[in-house]
PDB file of C-alpha atoms in Angstrom:
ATOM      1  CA  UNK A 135     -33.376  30.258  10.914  1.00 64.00           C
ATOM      2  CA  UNK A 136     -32.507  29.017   7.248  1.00 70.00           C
ATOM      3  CA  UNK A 137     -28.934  29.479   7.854  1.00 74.00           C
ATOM      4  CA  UNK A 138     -28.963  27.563  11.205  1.00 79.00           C
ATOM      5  CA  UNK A 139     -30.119  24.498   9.330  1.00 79.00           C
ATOM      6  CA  UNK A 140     -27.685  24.823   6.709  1.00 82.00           C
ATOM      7  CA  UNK A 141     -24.786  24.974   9.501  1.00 79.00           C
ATOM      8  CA  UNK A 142     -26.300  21.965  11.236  1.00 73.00           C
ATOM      9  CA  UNK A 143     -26.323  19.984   7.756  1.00 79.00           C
ATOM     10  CA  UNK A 144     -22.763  21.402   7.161  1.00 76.00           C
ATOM     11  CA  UNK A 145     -21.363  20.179  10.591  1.00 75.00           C
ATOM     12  CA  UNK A 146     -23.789  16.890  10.183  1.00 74.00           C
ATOM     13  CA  UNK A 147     -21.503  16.330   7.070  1.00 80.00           C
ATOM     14  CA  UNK A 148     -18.353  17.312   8.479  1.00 71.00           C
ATOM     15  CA  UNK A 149     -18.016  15.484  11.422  1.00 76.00           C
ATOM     16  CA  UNK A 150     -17.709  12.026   9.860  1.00 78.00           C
ATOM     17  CA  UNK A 151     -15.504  13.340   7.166  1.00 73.00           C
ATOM     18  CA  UNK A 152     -13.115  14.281  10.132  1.00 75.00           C
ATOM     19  CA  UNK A 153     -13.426  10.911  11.637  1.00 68.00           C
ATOM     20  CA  UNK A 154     -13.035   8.877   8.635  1.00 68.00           C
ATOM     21  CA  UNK A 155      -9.730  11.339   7.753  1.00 74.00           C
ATOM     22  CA  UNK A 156      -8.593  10.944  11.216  1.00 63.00           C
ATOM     23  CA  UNK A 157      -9.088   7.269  11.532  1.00 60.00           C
ATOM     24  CA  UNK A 158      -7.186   7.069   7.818  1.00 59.00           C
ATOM     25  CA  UNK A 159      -3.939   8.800   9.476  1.00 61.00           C
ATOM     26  CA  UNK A 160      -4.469   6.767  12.593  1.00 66.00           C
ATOM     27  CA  UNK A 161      -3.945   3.555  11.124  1.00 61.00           C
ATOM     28  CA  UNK A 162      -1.476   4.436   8.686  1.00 61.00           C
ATOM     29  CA  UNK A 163       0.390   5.708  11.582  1.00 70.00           C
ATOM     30  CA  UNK A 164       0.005   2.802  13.779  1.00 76.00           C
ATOM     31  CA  UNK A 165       1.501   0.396  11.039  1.00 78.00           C
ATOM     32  CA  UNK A 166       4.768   2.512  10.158  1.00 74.00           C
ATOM     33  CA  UNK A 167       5.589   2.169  13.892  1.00 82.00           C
ATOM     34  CA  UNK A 168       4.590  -1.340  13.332  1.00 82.00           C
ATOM     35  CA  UNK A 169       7.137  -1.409  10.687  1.00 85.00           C
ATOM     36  CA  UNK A 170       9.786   0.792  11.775  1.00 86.00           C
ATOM     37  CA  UNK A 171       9.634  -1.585  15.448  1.00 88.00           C
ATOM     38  CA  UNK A 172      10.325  -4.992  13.836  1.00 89.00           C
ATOM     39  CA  UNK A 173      10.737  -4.828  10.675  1.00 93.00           C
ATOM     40  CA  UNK A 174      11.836  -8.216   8.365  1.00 93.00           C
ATOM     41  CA  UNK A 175      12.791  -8.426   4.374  1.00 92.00           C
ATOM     42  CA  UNK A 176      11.397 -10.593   2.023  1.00 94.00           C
ATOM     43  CA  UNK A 177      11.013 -10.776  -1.845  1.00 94.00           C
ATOM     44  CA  UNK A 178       7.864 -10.740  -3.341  1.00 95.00           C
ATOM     45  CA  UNK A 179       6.297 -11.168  -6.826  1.00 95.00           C
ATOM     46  CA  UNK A 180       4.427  -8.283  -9.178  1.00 94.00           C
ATOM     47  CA  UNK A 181       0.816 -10.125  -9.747  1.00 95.00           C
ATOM     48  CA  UNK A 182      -1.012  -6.990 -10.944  1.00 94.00           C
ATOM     49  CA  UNK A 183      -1.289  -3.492 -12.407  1.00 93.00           C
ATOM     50  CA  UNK A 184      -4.265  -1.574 -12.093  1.00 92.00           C
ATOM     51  CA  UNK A 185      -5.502   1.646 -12.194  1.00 91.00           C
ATOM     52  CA  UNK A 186      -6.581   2.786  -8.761  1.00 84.00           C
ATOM     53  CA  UNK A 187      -8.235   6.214  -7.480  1.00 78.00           C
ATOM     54  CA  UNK A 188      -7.930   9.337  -9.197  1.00 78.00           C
ATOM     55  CA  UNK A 189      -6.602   7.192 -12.153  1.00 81.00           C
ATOM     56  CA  UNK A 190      -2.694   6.430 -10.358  1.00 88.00           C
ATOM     57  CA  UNK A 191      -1.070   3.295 -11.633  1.00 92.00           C
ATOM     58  CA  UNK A 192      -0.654   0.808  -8.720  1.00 93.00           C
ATOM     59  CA  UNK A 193       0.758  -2.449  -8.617  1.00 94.00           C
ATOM     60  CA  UNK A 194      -0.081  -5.278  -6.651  1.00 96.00           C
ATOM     61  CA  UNK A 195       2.128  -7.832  -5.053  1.00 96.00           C
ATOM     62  CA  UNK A 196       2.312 -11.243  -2.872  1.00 96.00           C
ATOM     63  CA  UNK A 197       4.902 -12.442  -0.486  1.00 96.00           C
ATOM     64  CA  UNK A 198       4.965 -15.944   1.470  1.00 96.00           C
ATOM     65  CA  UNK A 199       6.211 -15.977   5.193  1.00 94.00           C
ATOM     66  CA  UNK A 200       5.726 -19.216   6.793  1.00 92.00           C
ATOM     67  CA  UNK A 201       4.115 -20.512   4.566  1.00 93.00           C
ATOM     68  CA  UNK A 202       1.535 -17.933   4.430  1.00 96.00           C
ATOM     69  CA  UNK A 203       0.793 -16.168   1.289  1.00 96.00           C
ATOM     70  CA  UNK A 204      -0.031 -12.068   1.849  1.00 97.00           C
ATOM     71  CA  UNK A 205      -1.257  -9.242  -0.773  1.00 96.00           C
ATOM     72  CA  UNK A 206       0.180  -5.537  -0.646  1.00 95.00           C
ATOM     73  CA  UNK A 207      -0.376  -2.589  -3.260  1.00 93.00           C
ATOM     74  CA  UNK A 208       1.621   0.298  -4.059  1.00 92.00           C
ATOM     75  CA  UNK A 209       1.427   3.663  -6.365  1.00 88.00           C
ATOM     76  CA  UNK A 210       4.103   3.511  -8.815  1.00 89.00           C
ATOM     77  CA  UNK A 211       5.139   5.608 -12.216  1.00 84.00           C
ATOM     78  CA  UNK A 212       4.657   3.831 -15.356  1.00 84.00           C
ATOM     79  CA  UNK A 213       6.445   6.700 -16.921  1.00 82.00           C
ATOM     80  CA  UNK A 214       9.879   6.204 -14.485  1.00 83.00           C
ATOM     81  CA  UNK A 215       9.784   2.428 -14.111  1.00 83.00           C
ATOM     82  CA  UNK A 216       9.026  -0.572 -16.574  1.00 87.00           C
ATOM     83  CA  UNK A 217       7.373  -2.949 -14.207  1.00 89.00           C
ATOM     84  CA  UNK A 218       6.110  -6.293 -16.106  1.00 91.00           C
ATOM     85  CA  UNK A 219       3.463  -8.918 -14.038  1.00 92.00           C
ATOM     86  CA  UNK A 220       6.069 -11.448 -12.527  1.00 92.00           C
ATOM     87  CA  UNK A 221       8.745  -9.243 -11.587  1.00 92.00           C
ATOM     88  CA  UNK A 222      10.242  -9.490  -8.210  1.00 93.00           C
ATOM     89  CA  UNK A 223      10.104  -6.949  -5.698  1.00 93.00           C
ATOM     90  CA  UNK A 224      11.826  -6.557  -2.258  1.00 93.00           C
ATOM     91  CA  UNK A 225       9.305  -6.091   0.682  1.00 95.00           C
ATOM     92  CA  UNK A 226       9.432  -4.552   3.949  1.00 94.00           C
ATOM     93  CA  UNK A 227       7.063  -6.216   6.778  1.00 95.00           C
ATOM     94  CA  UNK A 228       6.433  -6.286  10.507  1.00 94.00           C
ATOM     95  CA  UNK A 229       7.584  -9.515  11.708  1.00 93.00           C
ATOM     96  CA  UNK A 230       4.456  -8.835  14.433  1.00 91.00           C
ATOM     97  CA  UNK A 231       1.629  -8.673  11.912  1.00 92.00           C
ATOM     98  CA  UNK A 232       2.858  -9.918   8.529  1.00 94.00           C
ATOM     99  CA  UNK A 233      -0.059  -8.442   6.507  1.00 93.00           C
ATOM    100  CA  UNK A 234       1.465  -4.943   7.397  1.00 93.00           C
ATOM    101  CA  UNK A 235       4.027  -4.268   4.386  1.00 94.00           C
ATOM    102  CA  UNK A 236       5.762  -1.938   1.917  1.00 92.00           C
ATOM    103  CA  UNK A 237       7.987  -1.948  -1.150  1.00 94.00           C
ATOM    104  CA  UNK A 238      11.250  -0.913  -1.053  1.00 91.00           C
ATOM    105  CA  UNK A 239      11.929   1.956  -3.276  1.00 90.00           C
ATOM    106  CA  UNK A 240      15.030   3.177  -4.609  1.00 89.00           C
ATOM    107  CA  UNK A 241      16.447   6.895  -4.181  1.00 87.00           C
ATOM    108  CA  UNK A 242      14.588   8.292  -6.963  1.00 87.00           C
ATOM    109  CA  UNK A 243      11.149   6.833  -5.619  1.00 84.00           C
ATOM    110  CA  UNK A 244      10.989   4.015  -8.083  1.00 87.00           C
ATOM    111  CA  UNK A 245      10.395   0.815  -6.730  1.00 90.00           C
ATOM    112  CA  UNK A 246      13.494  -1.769  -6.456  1.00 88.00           C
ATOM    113  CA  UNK A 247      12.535  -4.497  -8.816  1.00 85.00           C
ATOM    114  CA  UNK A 248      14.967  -7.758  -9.665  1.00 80.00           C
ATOM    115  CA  UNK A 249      14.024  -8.788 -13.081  1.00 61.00           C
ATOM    116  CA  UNK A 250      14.543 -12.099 -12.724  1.00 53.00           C
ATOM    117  CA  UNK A 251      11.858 -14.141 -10.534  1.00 48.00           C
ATOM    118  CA  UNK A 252      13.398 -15.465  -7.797  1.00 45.00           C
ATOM    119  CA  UNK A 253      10.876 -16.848  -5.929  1.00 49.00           C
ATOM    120  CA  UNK A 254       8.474 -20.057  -6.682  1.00 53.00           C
ATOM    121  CA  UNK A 255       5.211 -21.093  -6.172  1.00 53.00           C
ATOM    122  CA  UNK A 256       2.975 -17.846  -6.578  1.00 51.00           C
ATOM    123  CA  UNK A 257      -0.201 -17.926  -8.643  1.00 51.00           C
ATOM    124  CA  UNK A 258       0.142 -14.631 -10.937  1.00 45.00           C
ATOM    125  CA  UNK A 259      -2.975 -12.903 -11.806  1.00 41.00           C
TER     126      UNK A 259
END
């Protein structure tokens, strides 16, 4: 009887871990076919580097389209790349949902930065 309680606990517990992991691959799914339907380039700017889960360096970054200013983040590896707040980046987004984007990265993984700012009228953080 003991163990019968401590299966029902276990599959109590496992269920929603299930869901939440499928639901996770579900979306990320749905927006690379998002992406890989329509996609569009734009440049964006570097506004922040953070440490994010299990202590990975991320940056994040803002684009404009149409007026509309929109916030992505991505993993990165301070130890490859030197990326400084205010860098441009290029970006990757679905012309159909705009808020679904990605970096460009070069071969090596590193993300494709332009030095120089190119682009005007973003607040960094």
């Amino acid at each position: 009887m003991k163990y019968r309680k401590e299966i029902v606990k276990l599959i109590l517990i496992a269920i929603p871990l299930i869901g939440f992991i499928a639901y996770g691959f579900i979306v990320v799914n749905k927006e690379n076919k998002k992406l890989e339907k329509d996609p569009a380039h734009t440049y964006g700017i570097i506004i922040k580097k953070y440490i994010g889960a299990k202590a990975r360096d991320y940056v994040k970054y803002e684009y404009k389209i149409n007026g509309q200013i929109y916030l992505g983040d991505k993993n990165y590896m301070p130890h490859k790349e030197l990326i400084r707040i205010g860098d441009t980046c290029e970006v990757i987004y679905a012309k159909s949902d705009p808020e679904i984007s990605k970096l460009i990265e070069n071969d090596d993984g590193t993300i494709k930065i332009r030095k120089s700012n190119e682009l005007k009228g973003f607040n960094l953080k």
